[in-house]
Short mmCIF file of C-alpha atoms in Angstrom, two decimals:
data_model
loop_
_atom_site.label_atom_id
_atom_site.label_comp_id
_atom_site.label_asym_id
_atom_site.label_seq_id
_atom_site.Cartn_x
_atom_site.Cartn_y
_atom_site.Cartn_z
CA UNK A 117 9.64 23.51 28.00
CA UNK A 118 9.67 22.64 24.34
CA UNK A 119 6.41 23.11 22.56
CA UNK A 120 5.02 22.82 19.05
CA UNK A 121 1.83 24.61 18.06
CA UNK A 122 -0.19 23.85 14.98
CA UNK A 123 -3.01 26.29 15.29
CA UNK A 124 -4.95 25.02 12.28
CA UNK A 125 -6.93 21.99 13.33
CA UNK A 126 -8.51 21.35 9.94
CA UNK A 127 -8.12 22.84 6.49
CA UNK A 128 -10.34 22.11 3.52
CA UNK A 129 -9.34 23.06 -0.01
CA UNK A 130 -10.30 22.24 -3.54
CA UNK A 131 -7.86 20.40 -5.74
CA UNK A 132 -5.16 22.58 -7.36
CA UNK A 133 -5.33 25.19 -4.65
CA UNK A 134 -2.16 26.04 -2.76
CA UNK A 135 -2.28 25.48 0.98
CA UNK A 136 0.06 26.42 3.83
CA UNK A 137 0.21 24.56 7.11
CA UNK A 138 1.53 26.61 9.99
CA UNK A 139 3.91 25.46 12.70
CA UNK A 140 5.24 27.55 15.57
CA UNK A 141 7.68 26.17 18.09
CA UNK A 142 9.23 27.09 21.42
CA UNK A 143 12.62 25.93 22.58
CA UNK A 144 15.54 27.13 24.66
CA UNK A 145 17.98 24.96 22.81
CA UNK A 146 20.35 26.76 20.47
CA UNK A 147 20.68 23.67 18.34
CA UNK A 148 17.52 21.89 17.42
CA UNK A 149 15.80 20.12 14.58
CA UNK A 150 12.36 20.43 13.11
CA UNK A 151 10.41 17.82 11.24
CA UNK A 152 7.25 17.33 9.27
CA UNK A 153 5.45 13.99 9.14
CA UNK A 154 2.40 12.97 7.14
CA UNK A 155 -0.27 10.58 8.38
CA UNK A 156 -2.52 9.49 5.51
CA UNK A 157 -5.89 7.80 6.13
CA UNK A 158 -4.13 4.43 6.27
CA UNK A 159 -2.63 5.55 9.58
CA UNK A 160 1.12 5.22 9.22
CA UNK A 161 3.41 8.16 9.92
CA UNK A 162 5.60 9.13 7.00
CA UNK A 163 8.66 11.32 7.33
CA UNK A 164 8.71 14.33 5.01
CA UNK A 165 11.55 16.63 6.03
CA UNK A 166 14.10 17.43 8.71
CA UNK A 167 15.67 20.86 9.09
CA UNK A 168 18.34 21.96 11.58
CA UNK A 169 18.32 25.29 13.34
CA UNK A 170 21.40 26.55 11.53
CA UNK A 171 19.93 26.16 8.09
CA UNK A 172 17.29 28.74 7.34
CA UNK A 173 17.24 28.16 3.64
CA UNK A 174 13.84 27.33 2.29
CA UNK A 175 13.49 23.91 0.77
CA UNK A 176 11.45 22.72 -2.15
CA UNK A 177 10.66 19.15 -3.06
CA UNK A 178 8.30 18.87 -5.97
CA UNK A 179 4.99 20.41 -4.91
CA UNK A 180 6.14 20.66 -1.31
CA UNK A 181 8.07 23.59 0.14
CA UNK A 182 9.11 24.58 3.62
CA UNK A 183 9.72 28.04 5.03
CA UNK A 184 11.87 28.12 8.16
CA UNK A 185 12.05 31.47 9.95
CA UNK A 186 14.00 31.50 13.16
CA UNK A 187 13.00 35.07 13.93
CA UNK A 188 9.37 34.04 14.27
CA UNK A 189 10.03 30.46 15.43
CA UNK A 190 8.05 29.11 12.55
CA UNK A 191 8.47 26.22 10.16
CA UNK A 192 5.60 26.38 7.70
CA UNK A 193 4.77 23.83 5.04
CA UNK A 194 3.21 24.71 1.69
CA UNK A 195 1.66 22.33 -0.79
CA UNK A 196 1.36 23.81 -4.26
CA UNK A 197 -1.40 22.66 -6.58
CA UNK A 198 -2.86 20.32 -3.98
CA UNK A 199 -4.15 16.91 -4.97
CA UNK A 200 -6.67 14.57 -3.39
CA UNK A 201 -3.80 12.27 -2.40
CA UNK A 202 -2.46 15.04 -0.19
CA UNK A 203 -5.41 14.53 2.15
CA UNK A 204 -3.88 13.52 5.45
CA UNK A 205 -2.99 14.75 8.91
CA UNK A 206 0.30 16.62 8.94
CA UNK A 207 2.43 16.83 12.05
CA UNK A 208 5.18 19.26 12.84
CA UNK A 209 7.72 18.07 15.40
CA UNK A 210 10.64 19.48 17.37
CA UNK A 211 13.65 17.51 18.46
CA UNK A 212 14.25 18.05 22.15
CA UNK A 213 17.62 17.31 23.68
CA UNK A 214 16.85 15.77 27.04
CA UNK A 215 18.88 13.57 29.35
CA UNK A 216 21.64 13.35 26.80
CA UNK A 217 19.36 12.16 24.03
CA UNK A 218 17.07 13.59 21.44
CA UNK A 219 13.37 12.90 21.39
CA UNK A 220 10.62 14.24 19.19
CA UNK A 221 7.82 16.41 20.50
CA UNK A 222 4.88 16.53 18.11
CA UNK A 223 2.32 19.22 17.50
CA UNK A 224 -1.37 18.37 17.55
CA UNK A 225 -1.49 18.00 13.78
CA UNK A 226 -3.43 19.68 11.00
CA UNK A 227 -5.98 17.65 9.10
CA UNK A 228 -5.95 18.58 5.42
CA UNK A 229 -8.86 17.60 3.21
CA UNK A 230 -8.41 18.13 -0.52
CA UNK A 231 -11.65 17.85 -2.47
CA UNK A 232 -11.95 17.11 -6.19
CA UNK B 138 14.18 -3.43 4.50
CA UNK B 139 10.83 -4.42 5.99
CA UNK B 140 10.65 -1.32 8.14
CA UNK B 141 9.42 -1.28 11.70
CA UNK B 142 7.12 -4.23 12.32
CA UNK B 143 4.36 -4.02 14.90
CA UNK B 144 1.93 -6.65 16.05
CA UNK B 145 -0.90 -7.06 16.48
CA UNK B 146 -2.33 -4.45 14.11
CA UNK B 147 -5.65 -4.55 15.92
CA UNK B 148 -6.50 -5.75 19.38
CA UNK B 149 -9.87 -5.79 21.04
CA UNK B 150 -9.94 -6.85 24.65
CA UNK B 151 -12.00 -6.51 27.78
CA UNK B 152 -11.22 -4.32 30.70
CA UNK B 153 -8.87 -6.01 33.12
CA UNK B 154 -7.14 -8.16 30.57
CA UNK B 155 -3.42 -8.03 29.91
CA UNK B 156 -2.34 -6.60 26.58
CA UNK B 157 1.06 -7.05 24.99
CA UNK B 158 2.12 -5.07 21.96
CA UNK B 159 5.21 -6.04 20.05
CA UNK B 160 7.74 -4.21 17.94
CA UNK B 161 10.65 -5.21 15.75
CA UNK B 162 12.80 -2.17 14.89
CA UNK B 163 14.80 -1.70 11.74
CA UNK B 164 17.98 -3.71 11.85
CA UNK B 165 20.90 -1.50 12.84
CA UNK B 166 18.79 1.13 14.53
CA UNK B 167 19.76 1.57 18.16
CA UNK B 168 16.98 3.83 19.42
CA UNK B 169 13.41 2.70 19.89
CA UNK B 170 10.40 4.76 20.85
CA UNK B 171 6.85 3.94 21.89
CA UNK B 172 4.20 6.59 21.18
CA UNK B 173 0.49 6.62 21.87
CA UNK B 174 -1.98 8.50 19.70
CA UNK B 175 -5.43 9.55 20.85
CA UNK B 176 -7.85 12.17 19.63
CA UNK B 177 -7.68 14.02 22.91
CA UNK B 178 -3.93 14.00 23.53
CA UNK B 179 -2.41 13.56 20.09
CA UNK B 180 0.94 11.81 19.83
CA UNK B 181 2.53 11.23 23.20
CA UNK B 182 5.93 9.73 23.79
CA UNK B 183 5.64 6.95 26.33
CA UNK B 184 9.17 5.62 26.57
CA UNK B 185 12.33 5.40 24.59
CA UNK B 186 15.29 3.07 24.59
CA UNK B 187 18.85 3.54 23.44
CA UNK B 188 20.96 0.44 22.91
CA UNK B 189 18.20 -1.59 24.61
CA UNK B 190 18.35 0.53 27.78
CA UNK B 191 15.30 2.56 28.83
CA UNK B 192 16.38 6.21 28.81
CA UNK B 193 13.20 8.09 29.60
CA UNK B 194 9.94 6.54 30.75
CA UNK B 195 8.42 9.72 32.09
CA UNK B 196 5.63 9.47 29.55
CA UNK B 197 4.40 6.12 30.78
CA UNK B 198 1.00 6.97 32.21
CA UNK B 199 0.80 4.57 35.11
CA UNK B 200 2.31 1.51 36.71
CA UNK B 201 -0.06 -0.55 34.63
CA UNK B 202 2.20 0.20 31.69
CA UNK B 203 5.58 -1.45 31.27
CA UNK B 204 8.01 -1.77 28.39
CA UNK B 205 10.97 -3.98 27.77
CA UNK B 206 13.64 -4.35 25.15
CA UNK B 207 15.42 -7.64 25.79
CA UNK B 208 17.53 -7.35 22.65
CA UNK B 209 18.20 -5.04 19.73
CA UNK B 210 15.51 -6.58 17.58
CA UNK B 211 12.52 -6.77 19.86
CA UNK B 212 10.51 -4.66 22.26
CA UNK B 213 7.21 -5.08 24.07
CA UNK B 214 4.74 -2.69 25.62
CA UNK B 215 2.51 -4.31 28.19
CA UNK B 216 -0.63 -3.01 29.84
CA UNK B 217 -1.87 -4.91 32.84
CA UNK B 218 -4.69 -4.56 33.70
CA UNK B 219 -6.09 -2.72 30.72
CA UNK B 220 -8.78 -0.05 31.01
CA UNK B 221 -11.10 1.54 28.43
CA UNK B 222 -9.12 4.79 28.58
CA UNK B 223 -6.09 2.90 27.24
CA UNK B 224 -7.86 2.61 23.89
CA UNK B 225 -5.57 4.26 21.36
CA UNK B 226 -3.18 3.60 18.52
CA UNK B 227 0.23 2.65 19.81
CA UNK B 228 3.17 3.37 17.52
CA UNK B 229 6.66 2.00 17.72
CA UNK B 230 9.46 3.91 15.97
CA UNK B 231 13.14 3.33 15.58
CA UNK B 232 16.09 5.46 14.55
CA UNK B 233 19.81 5.17 14.03
CA UNK B 234 22.57 7.30 15.52
CA UNK B 235 23.40 10.48 13.64
CA UNK B 236 26.60 12.48 13.72
CA UNK B 237 28.35 10.15 16.06
CA UNK B 238 26.01 10.51 18.98
CA UNK B 239 23.18 12.28 20.65
CA UNK B 240 23.95 15.68 19.19
CA UNK B 241 22.14 14.81 16.04
CA UNK B 242 18.44 14.50 15.49
CA UNK B 243 17.42 11.18 14.20
CA UNK B 244 14.69 10.60 11.71
CA UNK B 245 12.18 8.29 13.31
CA UNK B 246 10.76 5.52 11.16
CA UNK B 247 7.37 4.49 12.43
CA UNK B 248 5.60 1.18 12.34
CA UNK B 249 2.04 0.90 11.11
CA UNK B 250 0.68 1.07 14.64
CA UNK B 251 -1.36 -1.21 16.87
CA UNK B 252 -4.94 -0.11 17.36
CA UNK B 253 -6.08 -1.13 20.83
CA UNK B 254 -9.71 -1.14 21.90
CA UNK B 255 -10.48 -1.93 25.50
CA UNK B 256 -14.17 -2.62 26.13
#
């Protein structure tokens, strides 16, 4: 069965520190997609990135970067020079192809607290 | 675009009462998902629809839960009768088709959620 593991339940850092959120997944699909979503204290879920299994290039977007390694089934997320506004719960998700359709399976989330 | 609209944002009810949560997906999106978020179980997929048809309801916890999508712009999640353990945040999300069909992986756009408290 598909599975997403975010082993870090909570991370606390001081502003300007770099922080990496880990995500490990399990799937038997040869084609799959991975996602990161952010849930700030206001509660909504905000899409950050989608990556397909054929594209192992790392991606950078401002202070955010993602490291996809198929060999270790990991899709880690790094925030450089963290800011207080980065405080949120971050979810990694795997797209599962089931019954002819895709659905997202979420990890348990990592709560990031960035302190001034 | 107003995004995915959910109502009510907060609901407090007593055990045994019927609860109806509502969702308006993004216009043009043809897939709709209902998720439940709790501290204990995280984000769980309850049911999803494609072109208004329920595709997978295996996540619906019990017969007390039902969901409908009578048209492309409206869906409801009903709990009858409600129980304290149903207290959670219920999210609706919608997505559009990618790559001409189910081979893609759609980006889900989530609503703000409906926080349900059953006393």
